[in-house]
Tab-separated table of C-alpha atoms in Angstrom:
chain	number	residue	atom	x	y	z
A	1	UNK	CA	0.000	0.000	0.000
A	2	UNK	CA	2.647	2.402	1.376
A	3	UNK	CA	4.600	1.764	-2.549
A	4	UNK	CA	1.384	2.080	-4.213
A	5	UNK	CA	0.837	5.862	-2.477
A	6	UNK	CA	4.363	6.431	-3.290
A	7	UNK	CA	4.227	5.642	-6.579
A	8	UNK	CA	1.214	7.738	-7.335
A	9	UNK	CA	2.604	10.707	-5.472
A	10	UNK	CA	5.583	10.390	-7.993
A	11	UNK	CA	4.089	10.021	-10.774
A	12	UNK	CA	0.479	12.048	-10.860
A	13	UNK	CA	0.798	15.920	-10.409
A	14	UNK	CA	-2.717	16.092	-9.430
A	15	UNK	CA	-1.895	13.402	-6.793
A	16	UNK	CA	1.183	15.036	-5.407
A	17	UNK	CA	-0.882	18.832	-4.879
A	18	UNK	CA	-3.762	16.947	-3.619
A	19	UNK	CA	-1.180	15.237	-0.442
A	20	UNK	CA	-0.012	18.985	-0.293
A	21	UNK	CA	-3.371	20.276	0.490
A	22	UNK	CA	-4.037	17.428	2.989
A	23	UNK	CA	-1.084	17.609	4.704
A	24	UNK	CA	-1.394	21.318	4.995
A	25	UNK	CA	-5.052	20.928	6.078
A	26	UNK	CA	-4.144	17.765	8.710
A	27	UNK	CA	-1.023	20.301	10.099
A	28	UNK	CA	-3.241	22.919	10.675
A	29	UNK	CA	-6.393	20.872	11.874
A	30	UNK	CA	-6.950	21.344	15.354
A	31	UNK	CA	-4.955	18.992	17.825
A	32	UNK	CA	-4.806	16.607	14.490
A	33	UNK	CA	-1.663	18.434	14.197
A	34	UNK	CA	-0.297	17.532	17.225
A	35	UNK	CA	-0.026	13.639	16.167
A	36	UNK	CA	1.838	14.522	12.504
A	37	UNK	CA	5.922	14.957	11.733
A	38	UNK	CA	4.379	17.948	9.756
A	39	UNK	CA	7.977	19.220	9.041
A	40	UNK	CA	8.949	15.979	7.749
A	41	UNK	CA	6.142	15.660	5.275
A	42	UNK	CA	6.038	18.750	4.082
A	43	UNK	CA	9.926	18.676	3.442
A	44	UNK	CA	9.205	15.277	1.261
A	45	UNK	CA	6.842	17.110	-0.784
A	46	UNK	CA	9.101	19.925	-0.927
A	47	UNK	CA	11.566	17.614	-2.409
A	48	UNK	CA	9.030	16.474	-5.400
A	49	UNK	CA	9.058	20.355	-6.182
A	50	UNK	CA	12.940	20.531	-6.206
A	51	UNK	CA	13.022	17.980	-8.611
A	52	UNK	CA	10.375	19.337	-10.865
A	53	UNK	CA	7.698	16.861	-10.463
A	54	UNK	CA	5.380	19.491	-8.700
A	55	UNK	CA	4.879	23.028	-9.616
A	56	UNK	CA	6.445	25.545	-6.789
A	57	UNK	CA	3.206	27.851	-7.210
A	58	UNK	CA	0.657	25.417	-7.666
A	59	UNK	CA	1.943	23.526	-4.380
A	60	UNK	CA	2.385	27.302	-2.870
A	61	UNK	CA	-1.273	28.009	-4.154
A	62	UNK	CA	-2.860	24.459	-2.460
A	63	UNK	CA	-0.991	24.389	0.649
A	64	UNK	CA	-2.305	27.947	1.289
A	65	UNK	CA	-5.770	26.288	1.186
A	66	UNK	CA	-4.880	23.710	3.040
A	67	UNK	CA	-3.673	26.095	6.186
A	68	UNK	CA	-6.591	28.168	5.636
A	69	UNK	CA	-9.189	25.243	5.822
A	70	UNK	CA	-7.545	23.986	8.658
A	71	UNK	CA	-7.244	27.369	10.527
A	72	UNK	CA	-10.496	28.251	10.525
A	73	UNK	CA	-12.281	24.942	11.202
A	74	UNK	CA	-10.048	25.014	14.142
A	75	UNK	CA	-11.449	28.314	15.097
A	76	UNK	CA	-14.807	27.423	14.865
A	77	UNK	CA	-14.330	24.298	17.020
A	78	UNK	CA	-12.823	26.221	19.458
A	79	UNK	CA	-15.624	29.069	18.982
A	80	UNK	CA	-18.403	26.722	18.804
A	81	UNK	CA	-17.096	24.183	21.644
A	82	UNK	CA	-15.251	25.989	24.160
A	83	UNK	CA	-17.420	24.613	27.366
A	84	UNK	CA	-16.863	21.471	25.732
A	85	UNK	CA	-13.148	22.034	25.370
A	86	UNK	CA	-11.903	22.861	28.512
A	87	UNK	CA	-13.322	19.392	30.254
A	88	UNK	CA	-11.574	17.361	27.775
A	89	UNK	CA	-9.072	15.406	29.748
A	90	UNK	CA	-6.706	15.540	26.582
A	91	UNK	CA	-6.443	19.677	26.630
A	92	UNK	CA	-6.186	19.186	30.809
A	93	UNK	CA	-3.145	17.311	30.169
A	94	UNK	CA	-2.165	20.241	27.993
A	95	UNK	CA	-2.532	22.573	30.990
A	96	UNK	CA	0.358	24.265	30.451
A	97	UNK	CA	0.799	24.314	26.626
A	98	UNK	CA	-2.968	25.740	26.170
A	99	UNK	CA	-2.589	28.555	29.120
A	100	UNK	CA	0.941	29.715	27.774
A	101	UNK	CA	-0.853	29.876	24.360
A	102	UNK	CA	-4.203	31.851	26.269
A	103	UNK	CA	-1.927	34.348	28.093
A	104	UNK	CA	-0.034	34.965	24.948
A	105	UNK	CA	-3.037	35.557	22.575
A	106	UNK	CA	-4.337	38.184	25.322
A	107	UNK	CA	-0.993	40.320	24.960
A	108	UNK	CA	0.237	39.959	21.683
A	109	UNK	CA	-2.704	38.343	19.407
A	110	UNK	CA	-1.137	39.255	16.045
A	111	UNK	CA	1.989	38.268	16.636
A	112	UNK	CA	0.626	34.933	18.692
A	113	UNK	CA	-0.888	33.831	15.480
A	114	UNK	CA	1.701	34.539	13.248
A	115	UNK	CA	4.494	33.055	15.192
A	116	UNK	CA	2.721	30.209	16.021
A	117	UNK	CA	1.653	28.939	12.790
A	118	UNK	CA	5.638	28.334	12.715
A	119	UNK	CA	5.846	26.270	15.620
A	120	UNK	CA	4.726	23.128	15.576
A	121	UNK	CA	3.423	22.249	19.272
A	122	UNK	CA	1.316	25.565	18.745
A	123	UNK	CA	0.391	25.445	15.107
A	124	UNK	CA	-2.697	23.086	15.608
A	125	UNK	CA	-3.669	24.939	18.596
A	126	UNK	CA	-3.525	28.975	18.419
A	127	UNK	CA	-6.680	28.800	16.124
A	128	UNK	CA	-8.846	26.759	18.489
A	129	UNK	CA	-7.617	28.808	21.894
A	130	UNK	CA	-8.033	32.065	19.439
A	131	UNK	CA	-11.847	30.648	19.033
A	132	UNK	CA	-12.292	29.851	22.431
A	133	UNK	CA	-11.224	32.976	23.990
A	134	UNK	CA	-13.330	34.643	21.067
A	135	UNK	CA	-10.739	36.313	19.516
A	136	UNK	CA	-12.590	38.588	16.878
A	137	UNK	CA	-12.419	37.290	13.526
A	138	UNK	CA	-11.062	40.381	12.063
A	139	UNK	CA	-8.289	40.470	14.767
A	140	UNK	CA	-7.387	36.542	13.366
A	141	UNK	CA	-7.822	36.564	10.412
A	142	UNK	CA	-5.159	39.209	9.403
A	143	UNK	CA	-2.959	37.746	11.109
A	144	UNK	CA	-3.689	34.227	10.046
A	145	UNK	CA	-3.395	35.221	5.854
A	146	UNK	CA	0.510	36.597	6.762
A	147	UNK	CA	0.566	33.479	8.467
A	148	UNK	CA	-1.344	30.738	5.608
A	149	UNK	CA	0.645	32.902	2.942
A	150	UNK	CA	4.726	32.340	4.440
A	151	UNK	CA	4.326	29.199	5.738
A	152	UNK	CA	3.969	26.747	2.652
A	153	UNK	CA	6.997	27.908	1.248
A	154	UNK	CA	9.248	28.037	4.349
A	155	UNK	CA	8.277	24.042	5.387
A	156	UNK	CA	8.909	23.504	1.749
A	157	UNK	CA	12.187	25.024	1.339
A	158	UNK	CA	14.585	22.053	2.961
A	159	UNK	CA	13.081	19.437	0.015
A	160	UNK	CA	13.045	22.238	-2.301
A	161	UNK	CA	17.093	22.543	-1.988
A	162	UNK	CA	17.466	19.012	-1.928
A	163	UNK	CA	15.537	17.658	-4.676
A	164	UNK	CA	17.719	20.696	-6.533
A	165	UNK	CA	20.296	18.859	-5.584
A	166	UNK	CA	19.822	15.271	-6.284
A	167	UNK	CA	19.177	16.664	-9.946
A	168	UNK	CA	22.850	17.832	-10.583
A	169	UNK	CA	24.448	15.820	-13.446
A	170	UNK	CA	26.700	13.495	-12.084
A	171	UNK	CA	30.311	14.181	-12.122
A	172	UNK	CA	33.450	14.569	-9.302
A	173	UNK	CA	32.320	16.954	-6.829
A	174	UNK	CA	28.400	16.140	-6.630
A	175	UNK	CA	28.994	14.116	-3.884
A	176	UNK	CA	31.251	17.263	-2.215
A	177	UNK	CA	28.569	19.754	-2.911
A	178	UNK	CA	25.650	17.796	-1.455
A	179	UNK	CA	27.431	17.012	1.551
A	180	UNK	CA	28.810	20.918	1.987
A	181	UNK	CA	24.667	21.559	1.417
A	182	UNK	CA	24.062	19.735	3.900
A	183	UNK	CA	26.246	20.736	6.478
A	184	UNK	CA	25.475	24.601	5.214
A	185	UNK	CA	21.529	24.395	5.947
A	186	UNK	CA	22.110	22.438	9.688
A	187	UNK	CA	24.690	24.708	10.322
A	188	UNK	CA	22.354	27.912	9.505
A	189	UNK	CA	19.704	26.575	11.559
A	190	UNK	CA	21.634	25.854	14.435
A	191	UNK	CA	22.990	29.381	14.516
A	192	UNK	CA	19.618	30.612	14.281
A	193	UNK	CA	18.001	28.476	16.663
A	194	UNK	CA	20.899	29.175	18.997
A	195	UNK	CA	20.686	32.448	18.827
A	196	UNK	CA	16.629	32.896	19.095
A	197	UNK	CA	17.168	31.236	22.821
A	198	UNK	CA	20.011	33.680	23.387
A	199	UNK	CA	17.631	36.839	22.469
A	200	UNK	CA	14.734	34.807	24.555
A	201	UNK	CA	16.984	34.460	27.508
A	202	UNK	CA	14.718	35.298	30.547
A	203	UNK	CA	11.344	35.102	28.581
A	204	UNK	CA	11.100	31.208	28.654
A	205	UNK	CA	10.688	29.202	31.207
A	206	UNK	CA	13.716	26.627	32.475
A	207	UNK	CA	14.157	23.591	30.101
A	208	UNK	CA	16.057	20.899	30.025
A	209	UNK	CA	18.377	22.599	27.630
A	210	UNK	CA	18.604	26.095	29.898
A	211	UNK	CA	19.631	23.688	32.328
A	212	UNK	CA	22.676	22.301	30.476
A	213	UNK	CA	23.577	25.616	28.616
A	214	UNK	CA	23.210	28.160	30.518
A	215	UNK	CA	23.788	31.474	29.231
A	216	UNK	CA	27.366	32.229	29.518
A	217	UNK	CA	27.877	28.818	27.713
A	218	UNK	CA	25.287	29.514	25.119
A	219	UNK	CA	27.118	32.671	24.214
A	220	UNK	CA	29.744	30.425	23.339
A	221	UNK	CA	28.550	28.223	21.503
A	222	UNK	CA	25.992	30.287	19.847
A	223	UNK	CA	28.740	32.213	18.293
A	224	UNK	CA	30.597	28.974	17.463
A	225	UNK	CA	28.283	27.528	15.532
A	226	UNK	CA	27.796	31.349	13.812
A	227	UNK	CA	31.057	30.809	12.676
A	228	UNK	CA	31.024	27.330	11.287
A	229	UNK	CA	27.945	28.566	9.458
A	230	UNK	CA	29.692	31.499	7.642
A	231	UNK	CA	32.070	29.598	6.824
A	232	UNK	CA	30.503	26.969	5.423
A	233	UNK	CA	28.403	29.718	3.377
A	234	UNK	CA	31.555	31.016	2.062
A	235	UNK	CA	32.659	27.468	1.089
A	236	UNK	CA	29.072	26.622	-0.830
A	237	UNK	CA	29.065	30.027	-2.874
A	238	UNK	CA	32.534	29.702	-3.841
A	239	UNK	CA	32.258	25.854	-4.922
A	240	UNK	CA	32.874	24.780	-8.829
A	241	UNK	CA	28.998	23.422	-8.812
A	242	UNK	CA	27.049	26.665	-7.621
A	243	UNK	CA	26.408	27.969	-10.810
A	244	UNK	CA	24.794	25.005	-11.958
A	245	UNK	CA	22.981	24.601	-8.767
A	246	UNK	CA	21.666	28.095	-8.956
A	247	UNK	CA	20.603	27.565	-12.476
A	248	UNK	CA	18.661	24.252	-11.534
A	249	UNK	CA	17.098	26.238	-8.648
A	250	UNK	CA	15.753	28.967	-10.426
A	251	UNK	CA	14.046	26.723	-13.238
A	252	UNK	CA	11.903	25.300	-10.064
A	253	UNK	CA	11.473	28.243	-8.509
A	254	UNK	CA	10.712	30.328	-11.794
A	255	UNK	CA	7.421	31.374	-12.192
């Protein structure tokens, strides 16, 4: 069964942007989300658009939908079921997750729903608290376009750059470049992820991770890792291969 999905994903366009909308949709569904590797999935499809089996708008265009359906039947859950809601044992396990998420939304609603769609404990659930606490549609739904609008591309991007990759010719330093890719992107994120705990310092509660870095270290290491990743930026752009790698990437991302 799982070949036969496969094999249709691969091979029927209409197939491939249909999984894009679901996926979206499930993502975004409320607490439906919670139970998917989201980022995962919606890297795989990315990579069917990197390779040029799936058009980077159309995808863009569906998965859009997809966030949007999912969104807003999560809001009207939340809106229509809110008594409901906050006896279920499953959300009381959640205590802390859904009152973080409630005290947020009362300070900074715009940026609440933005930022959450992003993060993937809180991406299934802003729209259903944002319904509960009747947030005004209006006040969501700006918001929630930005939101439905940035997303599809951004979860896209890893497969994007390396189904791009996989489709350089063959030859001696494929192997180099895909490996210096590699090490690029994790070495990006990490900086960036590092250094979005450094500026949240003080505004998060204690993890297991504050714990073991506190901030002196993570100053460190933070700009380590900065370093590695400019360097191995400078490495990728100045590699014999980029040229053609750019080329490939703009034919998929071309409208």
């Amino acid at each position: 069964m799982e070949s036969y999905l496969e094999h249709l994903i691969t091979q029927s366009v209409a197939f491939s942007l249909l999984a894009v909308g679901l996926v979206a949709f499930l993502e975004s569904l409320a607490l439906v989300g919670l139970l998917l590797p989201g980022t995962v999935m919606m890297a795989t499809l990315g990579a069917l658009i990197g390779s040029g089996r799936v058009n980077f708008y159309e995808a863009w265009v569906v998965g859009s939908i997809g966030c949007f359906a999912g969104d807003w039947i999560s809001y009207y859950i939340g809106h229509r079921f809110k008594g409901p809601l906050q006896r279920w044992s499953f959300l009381k396990k959640h205590k802390s997750l859904m009152s973080k998420t409630r005290h947020a939304l009362h300070k900074h609603s715009f940026a609440t729903v933005l930022v959450g769609r992003f993060i993937g404990p809180t991406r299934p659930l802003v729209p259903l608290v944002a319904g509960m606490l009747d947030l005004k549609p209006l006040t969501f739904a700006v918001p929630n376009v930005v939101g439905c609008l940035t997303w599809p591309p951004v979860y896209f991007l890893p497969g994007i750059l390396a189904g791009v990759a996989i489709g350089i010719p063959a030859g001696a330093d494929v192997a180099h470049f895909r490996w210096l890719l590699l090490a690029t992107f994790v070495a990006v994120w990490l900086a960036a992820w590092l250094g979005w705990r450094w500026f949240r310092d003080g505004k998060r509660s204690e993890d297991w991770l504050s714990r073991r870095l506190p901030l002196a270290r993570l100053r460190w290491v933070c700009g380590l890792v900065t370093v590695v990743a400019v360097a191995c930026l400078v490495m990728l752009f100045s590699h014999p291969l980029m040229p053609v790698y750019r080329r490939l990437l703009w034919q998929v991302m071309a409208f």
